Amino acid sequence: MEGMAEAKQKSPGRIKQMVQVYKNTRTQDKLLTPLMLLSFVGPIVVAVLLAWLLPGNWFSWILWPLTGILAGLLIAMIVLGRRAEAVAYAQIEGRPGAVGAIVQSALRRSWRGSEVPVAMTRQQDAVYRVIGRGGVVLISEGSRQRTQRIAQDEERKLKRAISNVPISHLYVGPDEGAVALPKLSKELQKLKRVLNRNEIAAVYNRLSSLQASPVGIPKGIDPNRVRAQRPR
């Protein structure tokens, strides 16, 4: 009980977290404060105008401004979240391990992966692996020329383990044709759906077990017998 109480005291509340996010983002984004103020005040002004223009009684003069305040708070929080996300991407883009940070924290629940790359070069170029509804995706980070070979080697290994699961490649880096780091999650969502939730778990467990130990196959769905499904 004492440990739980200490944990509650140490963990900041939701409001404190939002204030901290605002302070951190404001130092890098000078437009954050005016945009948030505009997002908050704008709906309130519109709500007051509607209360004045539309027929109603004293209750309307309470309901409309209250609705405007709630809408303003919601929009301001959305603006804060998006601006904070943009600042976070800008701070890590181009650095080794940036893709791993996205895999660990920003991917949707329909994708599973690790911040630890499955292959690396001496120059810290890396290949990450994620599994989701679009199958298995190898994400290369760094020089395209240096990561191409290790990505192909990893694909050959995967085909021996999961021959019937589609394998795709994405590239994040400085060369032409690369996917911008902030758009990585959207690019994954664009892939055609070929696996359901149970199959994703089976493929993920299969590959994790092979990486940890070459012996043994986890129980459940056999990834080698996974069949592609039509998009819903």
PDB file of C-alpha atoms in Angstrom:
ATOM      1  CA  MET A   1       0.000   0.000   0.000  1.00  0.00           C
ATOM      2  CA  GLU A   2       2.838   2.366   0.864  1.00  0.00           C
ATOM      3  CA  GLY A   3       4.510   1.627  -2.481  1.00  0.00           C
ATOM      4  CA  MET A   4       1.313   2.438  -4.367  1.00  0.00           C
ATOM      5  CA  ALA A   5       0.903   5.683  -2.452  1.00  0.00           C
ATOM      6  CA  GLU A   6       4.501   6.684  -3.242  1.00  0.00           C
ATOM      7  CA  ALA A   7       3.974   5.870  -6.930  1.00  0.00           C
ATOM      8  CA  LYS A   8       0.870   8.065  -7.040  1.00  0.00           C
ATOM      9  CA  GLN A   9       2.763  10.927  -5.426  1.00  0.00           C
ATOM     10  CA  LYS A  10       5.682  10.597  -7.836  1.00  0.00           C
ATOM     11  CA  SER A  11       3.632  10.286 -11.043  1.00  0.00           C
ATOM     12  CA  PRO A  12       2.471  13.704 -12.288  1.00  0.00           C
ATOM     13  CA  GLY A  13      -1.218  14.323 -12.871  1.00  0.00           C
ATOM     14  CA  ARG A  14      -2.761  14.802 -16.281  1.00  0.00           C
ATOM     15  CA  ILE A  15      -2.854  18.598 -15.973  1.00  0.00           C
ATOM     16  CA  LYS A  16       0.786  18.762 -14.864  1.00  0.00           C
ATOM     17  CA  GLN A  17       1.757  16.592 -17.809  1.00  0.00           C
ATOM     18  CA  MET A  18      -0.054  18.893 -20.244  1.00  0.00           C
ATOM     19  CA  VAL A  19       1.609  21.946 -18.686  1.00  0.00           C
ATOM     20  CA  GLN A  20       5.014  20.301 -19.021  1.00  0.00           C
ATOM     21  CA  VAL A  21       4.325  19.394 -22.656  1.00  0.00           C
ATOM     22  CA  TYR A  22       3.285  23.010 -23.311  1.00  0.00           C
ATOM     23  CA  LYS A  23       6.442  24.414 -21.695  1.00  0.00           C
ATOM     24  CA  ASN A  24       8.727  22.044 -23.590  1.00  0.00           C
ATOM     25  CA  THR A  25       7.018  22.679 -26.926  1.00  0.00           C
ATOM     26  CA  ARG A  26       6.834  26.458 -26.469  1.00  0.00           C
ATOM     27  CA  THR A  27      10.617  26.736 -26.351  1.00  0.00           C
ATOM     28  CA  GLN A  28      10.855  25.277 -29.864  1.00  0.00           C
ATOM     29  CA  ASP A  29       7.574  26.509 -31.363  1.00  0.00           C
ATOM     30  CA  LYS A  30       6.998  30.271 -31.056  1.00  0.00           C
ATOM     31  CA  LEU A  31       3.558  30.047 -32.700  1.00  0.00           C
ATOM     32  CA  LEU A  32       2.208  27.588 -30.155  1.00  0.00           C
ATOM     33  CA  THR A  33       0.799  30.135 -27.678  1.00  0.00           C
ATOM     34  CA  PRO A  34      -1.031  32.378 -30.200  1.00  0.00           C
ATOM     35  CA  LEU A  35      -2.439  29.339 -32.009  1.00  0.00           C
ATOM     36  CA  MET A  36      -3.727  27.827 -28.779  1.00  0.00           C
ATOM     37  CA  LEU A  37      -5.285  31.156 -27.725  1.00  0.00           C
ATOM     38  CA  LEU A  38      -6.975  31.503 -31.099  1.00  0.00           C
ATOM     39  CA  SER A  39      -8.213  27.918 -30.906  1.00  0.00           C
ATOM     40  CA  PHE A  40      -9.676  28.553 -27.463  1.00  0.00           C
ATOM     41  CA  VAL A  41     -11.184  31.999 -27.991  1.00  0.00           C
ATOM     42  CA  GLY A  42     -12.548  31.371 -31.497  1.00  0.00           C
ATOM     43  CA  PRO A  43     -15.261  28.841 -30.556  1.00  0.00           C
ATOM     44  CA  ILE A  44     -16.337  30.993 -27.583  1.00  0.00           C
ATOM     45  CA  VAL A  45     -16.838  34.026 -29.844  1.00  0.00           C
ATOM     46  CA  VAL A  46     -18.824  31.929 -32.318  1.00  0.00           C
ATOM     47  CA  ALA A  47     -20.963  30.475 -29.518  1.00  0.00           C
ATOM     48  CA  VAL A  48     -21.774  33.938 -28.114  1.00  0.00           C
ATOM     49  CA  LEU A  49     -22.742  35.164 -31.586  1.00  0.00           C
ATOM     50  CA  LEU A  50     -25.039  32.190 -32.055  1.00  0.00           C
ATOM     51  CA  ALA A  51     -26.660  32.829 -28.674  1.00  0.00           C
ATOM     52  CA  TRP A  52     -27.274  36.417 -29.719  1.00  0.00           C
ATOM     53  CA  LEU A  53     -28.515  35.720 -33.250  1.00  0.00           C
ATOM     54  CA  LEU A  54     -30.639  32.625 -32.666  1.00  0.00           C
ATOM     55  CA  PRO A  55     -33.974  32.867 -30.865  1.00  0.00           C
ATOM     56  CA  GLY A  56     -33.938  31.504 -27.348  1.00  0.00           C
ATOM     57  CA  ASN A  57     -34.213  32.281 -23.657  1.00  0.00           C
ATOM     58  CA  TRP A  58     -31.831  32.784 -20.746  1.00  0.00           C
ATOM     59  CA  PHE A  59     -30.904  29.081 -20.888  1.00  0.00           C
ATOM     60  CA  SER A  60     -29.468  29.575 -24.383  1.00  0.00           C
ATOM     61  CA  TRP A  61     -27.150  32.277 -23.026  1.00  0.00           C
ATOM     62  CA  ILE A  62     -25.757  29.696 -20.596  1.00  0.00           C
ATOM     63  CA  LEU A  63     -25.675  26.692 -22.928  1.00  0.00           C
ATOM     64  CA  TRP A  64     -24.025  28.303 -25.963  1.00  0.00           C
ATOM     65  CA  PRO A  65     -21.063  29.950 -24.143  1.00  0.00           C
ATOM     66  CA  LEU A  66     -20.515  26.774 -22.114  1.00  0.00           C
ATOM     67  CA  THR A  67     -20.443  24.750 -25.327  1.00  0.00           C
ATOM     68  CA  GLY A  68     -17.986  27.252 -26.801  1.00  0.00           C
ATOM     69  CA  ILE A  69     -15.670  26.946 -23.795  1.00  0.00           C
ATOM     70  CA  LEU A  70     -15.650  23.143 -23.975  1.00  0.00           C
ATOM     71  CA  ALA A  71     -15.084  23.189 -27.726  1.00  0.00           C
ATOM     72  CA  GLY A  72     -12.294  25.743 -27.311  1.00  0.00           C
ATOM     73  CA  LEU A  73     -10.537  23.603 -24.712  1.00  0.00           C
ATOM     74  CA  LEU A  74     -10.782  20.528 -26.909  1.00  0.00           C
ATOM     75  CA  ILE A  75      -9.430  22.289 -30.007  1.00  0.00           C
ATOM     76  CA  ALA A  76      -6.624  23.914 -28.024  1.00  0.00           C
ATOM     77  CA  MET A  77      -5.562  20.506 -26.675  1.00  0.00           C
ATOM     78  CA  ILE A  78      -5.605  19.050 -30.193  1.00  0.00           C
ATOM     79  CA  VAL A  79      -3.424  21.918 -31.413  1.00  0.00           C
ATOM     80  CA  LEU A  80      -1.017  21.360 -28.520  1.00  0.00           C
ATOM     81  CA  GLY A  81      -0.791  17.650 -29.227  1.00  0.00           C
ATOM     82  CA  ARG A  82      -0.095  18.081 -32.920  1.00  0.00           C
ATOM     83  CA  ARG A  83       2.435  20.879 -32.455  1.00  0.00           C
ATOM     84  CA  ALA A  84       4.193  18.907 -29.717  1.00  0.00           C
ATOM     85  CA  GLU A  85       4.326  15.857 -31.979  1.00  0.00           C
ATOM     86  CA  ALA A  86       5.785  17.936 -34.815  1.00  0.00           C
ATOM     87  CA  VAL A  87       8.479  19.329 -32.500  1.00  0.00           C
ATOM     88  CA  ALA A  88       9.312  15.840 -31.234  1.00  0.00           C
ATOM     89  CA  TYR A  89       9.700  14.521 -34.784  1.00  0.00           C
ATOM     90  CA  ALA A  90      11.897  17.477 -35.735  1.00  0.00           C
ATOM     91  CA  GLN A  91      14.197  16.848 -32.775  1.00  0.00           C
ATOM     92  CA  ILE A  92      14.861  13.175 -33.592  1.00  0.00           C
ATOM     93  CA  GLU A  93      14.618  13.171 -37.401  1.00  0.00           C
ATOM     94  CA  GLY A  94      17.920  12.248 -39.008  1.00  0.00           C
ATOM     95  CA  ARG A  95      19.387  10.804 -35.824  1.00  0.00           C
ATOM     96  CA  PRO A  96      20.275   7.107 -35.430  1.00  0.00           C
ATOM     97  CA  GLY A  97      17.452   5.296 -33.657  1.00  0.00           C
ATOM     98  CA  ALA A  98      14.712   7.705 -34.735  1.00  0.00           C
ATOM     99  CA  VAL A  99      12.733   4.923 -36.399  1.00  0.00           C
ATOM    100  CA  GLY A 100      13.078   2.805 -33.271  1.00  0.00           C
ATOM    101  CA  ALA A 101      11.553   5.600 -31.197  1.00  0.00           C
ATOM    102  CA  ILE A 102       8.572   5.758 -33.577  1.00  0.00           C
ATOM    103  CA  VAL A 103       8.151   1.985 -33.531  1.00  0.00           C
ATOM    104  CA  GLN A 104       8.190   1.980 -29.745  1.00  0.00           C
ATOM    105  CA  SER A 105       5.854   4.891 -29.057  1.00  0.00           C
ATOM    106  CA  ALA A 106       3.964   6.220 -32.064  1.00  0.00           C
ATOM    107  CA  LEU A 107       2.710   3.206 -33.998  1.00  0.00           C
ATOM    108  CA  ARG A 108      -0.908   2.202 -33.646  1.00  0.00           C
ATOM    109  CA  ARG A 109      -1.937  -0.944 -31.807  1.00  0.00           C
ATOM    110  CA  SER A 110      -2.447  -2.786 -35.096  1.00  0.00           C
ATOM    111  CA  TRP A 111       1.357  -2.902 -35.508  1.00  0.00           C
ATOM    112  CA  ARG A 112       3.910  -4.618 -33.308  1.00  0.00           C
ATOM    113  CA  GLY A 113       7.661  -4.174 -33.280  1.00  0.00           C
ATOM    114  CA  SER A 114      10.706  -3.285 -31.210  1.00  0.00           C
ATOM    115  CA  GLU A 115      12.905  -0.216 -30.862  1.00  0.00           C
ATOM    116  CA  VAL A 116      15.866  -2.601 -31.220  1.00  0.00           C
ATOM    117  CA  PRO A 117      16.892  -3.051 -34.888  1.00  0.00           C
ATOM    118  CA  VAL A 118      17.132  -6.545 -36.363  1.00  0.00           C
ATOM    119  CA  ALA A 119      20.259  -5.596 -38.348  1.00  0.00           C
ATOM    120  CA  MET A 120      22.844  -2.798 -38.304  1.00  0.00           C
ATOM    121  CA  THR A 121      25.897  -1.581 -40.181  1.00  0.00           C
ATOM    122  CA  ARG A 122      29.109  -0.222 -38.705  1.00  0.00           C
ATOM    123  CA  GLN A 123      27.940   3.288 -39.643  1.00  0.00           C
ATOM    124  CA  GLN A 124      24.845   2.869 -37.399  1.00  0.00           C
ATOM    125  CA  ASP A 125      22.454   2.370 -40.306  1.00  0.00           C
ATOM    126  CA  ALA A 126      19.723   0.025 -39.155  1.00  0.00           C
ATOM    127  CA  VAL A 127      16.819  -2.140 -40.274  1.00  0.00           C
ATOM    128  CA  TYR A 128      13.757  -2.446 -38.053  1.00  0.00           C
ATOM    129  CA  ARG A 129      10.981  -5.021 -38.318  1.00  0.00           C
ATOM    130  CA  VAL A 130       7.319  -4.464 -37.603  1.00  0.00           C
ATOM    131  CA  ILE A 131       4.387  -6.840 -37.973  1.00  0.00           C
ATOM    132  CA  GLY A 132       0.838  -5.687 -38.565  1.00  0.00           C
ATOM    133  CA  ARG A 133      -2.217  -5.969 -40.736  1.00  0.00           C
ATOM    134  CA  GLY A 134      -0.074  -5.278 -43.814  1.00  0.00           C
ATOM    135  CA  GLY A 135       2.207  -8.235 -43.078  1.00  0.00           C
ATOM    136  CA  VAL A 136       5.880  -7.910 -42.156  1.00  0.00           C
ATOM    137  CA  VAL A 137       7.563  -4.592 -42.949  1.00  0.00           C
ATOM    138  CA  LEU A 138      11.304  -3.977 -42.895  1.00  0.00           C
ATOM    139  CA  ILE A 139      12.060  -0.297 -42.256  1.00  0.00           C
ATOM    140  CA  SER A 140      15.554   0.826 -43.263  1.00  0.00           C
ATOM    141  CA  GLU A 141      17.108   3.860 -41.579  1.00  0.00           C
ATOM    142  CA  GLY A 142      20.231   5.634 -42.779  1.00  0.00           C
ATOM    143  CA  SER A 143      22.036   5.331 -46.114  1.00  0.00           C
ATOM    144  CA  ARG A 144      19.913   3.526 -48.686  1.00  0.00           C
ATOM    145  CA  GLN A 145      22.983   2.017 -50.328  1.00  0.00           C
ATOM    146  CA  ARG A 146      24.312   0.591 -47.075  1.00  0.00           C
ATOM    147  CA  THR A 147      20.958  -0.673 -45.761  1.00  0.00           C
ATOM    148  CA  GLN A 148      19.834  -2.302 -49.006  1.00  0.00           C
ATOM    149  CA  ARG A 149      22.021  -5.379 -48.590  1.00  0.00           C
ATOM    150  CA  ILE A 150      21.236  -6.026 -44.929  1.00  0.00           C
ATOM    151  CA  ALA A 151      17.519  -5.505 -45.625  1.00  0.00           C
ATOM    152  CA  GLN A 152      17.657  -8.091 -48.399  1.00  0.00           C
ATOM    153  CA  ASP A 153      19.522 -10.501 -46.131  1.00  0.00           C
ATOM    154  CA  GLU A 154      16.851 -10.060 -43.480  1.00  0.00           C
ATOM    155  CA  GLU A 155      14.113 -10.656 -46.055  1.00  0.00           C
ATOM    156  CA  ARG A 156      15.699 -13.969 -47.061  1.00  0.00           C
ATOM    157  CA  LYS A 157      15.754 -15.055 -43.430  1.00  0.00           C
ATOM    158  CA  LEU A 158      12.098 -14.115 -43.015  1.00  0.00           C
ATOM    159  CA  LYS A 159      11.015 -16.015 -46.110  1.00  0.00           C
ATOM    160  CA  ARG A 160      12.528 -19.179 -44.689  1.00  0.00           C
ATOM    161  CA  ALA A 161      10.567 -18.729 -41.452  1.00  0.00           C
ATOM    162  CA  ILE A 162       7.261 -17.315 -42.753  1.00  0.00           C
ATOM    163  CA  SER A 163       7.082 -18.145 -46.438  1.00  0.00           C
ATOM    164  CA  ASN A 164       3.402 -17.207 -46.932  1.00  0.00           C
ATOM    165  CA  VAL A 165       3.418 -13.822 -45.197  1.00  0.00           C
ATOM    166  CA  PRO A 166       3.945 -10.727 -47.411  1.00  0.00           C
ATOM    167  CA  ILE A 167       7.144  -8.773 -46.719  1.00  0.00           C
ATOM    168  CA  SER A 168       7.367  -5.075 -47.592  1.00  0.00           C
ATOM    169  CA  HIS A 169      10.171  -2.516 -47.434  1.00  0.00           C
ATOM    170  CA  LEU A 170      10.098   1.123 -46.359  1.00  0.00           C
ATOM    171  CA  TYR A 171      13.036   3.497 -46.264  1.00  0.00           C
ATOM    172  CA  VAL A 172      13.593   6.466 -43.945  1.00  0.00           C
ATOM    173  CA  GLY A 173      16.672   8.534 -44.643  1.00  0.00           C
ATOM    174  CA  PRO A 174      18.324  11.336 -46.601  1.00  0.00           C
ATOM    175  CA  ASP A 175      18.218   9.753 -50.069  1.00  0.00           C
ATOM    176  CA  GLU A 176      15.602  10.291 -52.757  1.00  0.00           C
ATOM    177  CA  GLY A 177      12.326   8.402 -52.426  1.00  0.00           C
ATOM    178  CA  ALA A 178      12.542   8.119 -48.649  1.00  0.00           C
ATOM    179  CA  VAL A 179       9.513   8.253 -46.343  1.00  0.00           C
ATOM    180  CA  ALA A 180       9.519  11.275 -44.040  1.00  0.00           C
ATOM    181  CA  LEU A 181       9.688  10.245 -40.403  1.00  0.00           C
ATOM    182  CA  PRO A 182       6.370  11.943 -39.430  1.00  0.00           C
ATOM    183  CA  LYS A 183       4.622  10.076 -42.266  1.00  0.00           C
ATOM    184  CA  LEU A 184       5.952   6.637 -41.384  1.00  0.00           C
ATOM    185  CA  SER A 185       2.873   5.587 -39.441  1.00  0.00           C
ATOM    186  CA  LYS A 186       0.555   6.703 -42.266  1.00  0.00           C
ATOM    187  CA  GLU A 187       2.582   4.777 -44.831  1.00  0.00           C
ATOM    188  CA  LEU A 188       2.179   1.618 -42.782  1.00  0.00           C
ATOM    189  CA  GLN A 189      -1.572   2.153 -42.582  1.00  0.00           C
ATOM    190  CA  LYS A 190      -1.758   2.403 -46.379  1.00  0.00           C
ATOM    191  CA  LEU A 191      -0.560  -1.174 -46.838  1.00  0.00           C
ATOM    192  CA  LYS A 192      -3.190  -3.683 -47.925  1.00  0.00           C
ATOM    193  CA  ARG A 193      -4.662  -5.687 -45.048  1.00  0.00           C
ATOM    194  CA  VAL A 194      -3.483  -9.290 -45.206  1.00  0.00           C
ATOM    195  CA  LEU A 195      -3.394 -10.402 -41.555  1.00  0.00           C
ATOM    196  CA  ASN A 196      -5.981 -10.362 -38.788  1.00  0.00           C
ATOM    197  CA  ARG A 197      -5.234  -9.784 -35.103  1.00  0.00           C
ATOM    198  CA  ASN A 198      -4.613 -13.457 -34.247  1.00  0.00           C
ATOM    199  CA  GLU A 199      -2.334 -13.931 -37.235  1.00  0.00           C
ATOM    200  CA  ILE A 200      -0.348 -10.811 -36.328  1.00  0.00           C
ATOM    201  CA  ALA A 201       0.249 -12.235 -32.839  1.00  0.00           C
ATOM    202  CA  ALA A 202       1.229 -15.611 -34.271  1.00  0.00           C
ATOM    203  CA  VAL A 203       3.747 -14.144 -36.729  1.00  0.00           C
ATOM    204  CA  TYR A 204       5.162 -11.821 -34.058  1.00  0.00           C
ATOM    205  CA  ASN A 205       5.615 -14.691 -31.586  1.00  0.00           C
ATOM    206  CA  ARG A 206       7.131 -16.899 -34.267  1.00  0.00           C
ATOM    207  CA  LEU A 207       9.742 -14.335 -35.273  1.00  0.00           C
ATOM    208  CA  SER A 208      10.482 -13.362 -31.670  1.00  0.00           C
ATOM    209  CA  SER A 209      11.104 -16.986 -30.721  1.00  0.00           C
ATOM    210  CA  LEU A 210      13.410 -17.535 -33.687  1.00  0.00           C
ATOM    211  CA  GLN A 211      15.405 -14.434 -32.830  1.00  0.00           C
ATOM    212  CA  ALA A 212      15.782 -15.493 -29.186  1.00  0.00           C
ATOM    213  CA  SER A 213      16.275 -19.190 -29.821  1.00  0.00           C
ATOM    214  CA  PRO A 214      16.385 -21.150 -33.074  1.00  0.00           C
ATOM    215  CA  VAL A 215      14.666 -24.148 -31.518  1.00  0.00           C
ATOM    216  CA  GLY A 216      10.939 -24.586 -31.065  1.00  0.00           C
ATOM    217  CA  ILE A 217       7.775 -23.144 -32.544  1.00  0.00           C
ATOM    218  CA  PRO A 218       5.243 -21.368 -30.298  1.00  0.00           C
ATOM    219  CA  LYS A 219       1.840 -22.913 -29.974  1.00  0.00           C
ATOM    220  CA  GLY A 220      -1.171 -21.444 -31.746  1.00  0.00           C
ATOM    221  CA  ILE A 221      -1.595 -20.431 -35.371  1.00  0.00           C
ATOM    222  CA  ASP A 222       1.138 -21.666 -37.694  1.00  0.00           C
ATOM    223  CA  PRO A 223       2.467 -18.547 -39.467  1.00  0.00           C
ATOM    224  CA  ASN A 224       3.514 -20.679 -42.447  1.00  0.00           C
ATOM    225  CA  ARG A 225      -0.136 -21.465 -43.077  1.00  0.00           C
ATOM    226  CA  VAL A 226      -1.388 -17.891 -42.847  1.00  0.00           C
ATOM    227  CA  ARG A 227      -3.410 -16.977 -45.907  1.00  0.00           C
ATOM    228  CA  ALA A 228      -3.824 -13.482 -47.283  1.00  0.00           C
ATOM    229  CA  GLN A 229      -7.240 -11.990 -46.644  1.00  0.00           C
ATOM    230  CA  ARG A 230      -9.252  -9.603 -48.739  1.00  0.00           C
ATOM    231  CA  PRO A 231      -9.290  -6.009 -47.436  1.00  0.00           C
ATOM    232  CA  ARG A 232     -12.414  -5.189 -45.519  1.00  0.00           C
TER     233      ARG A 232
END
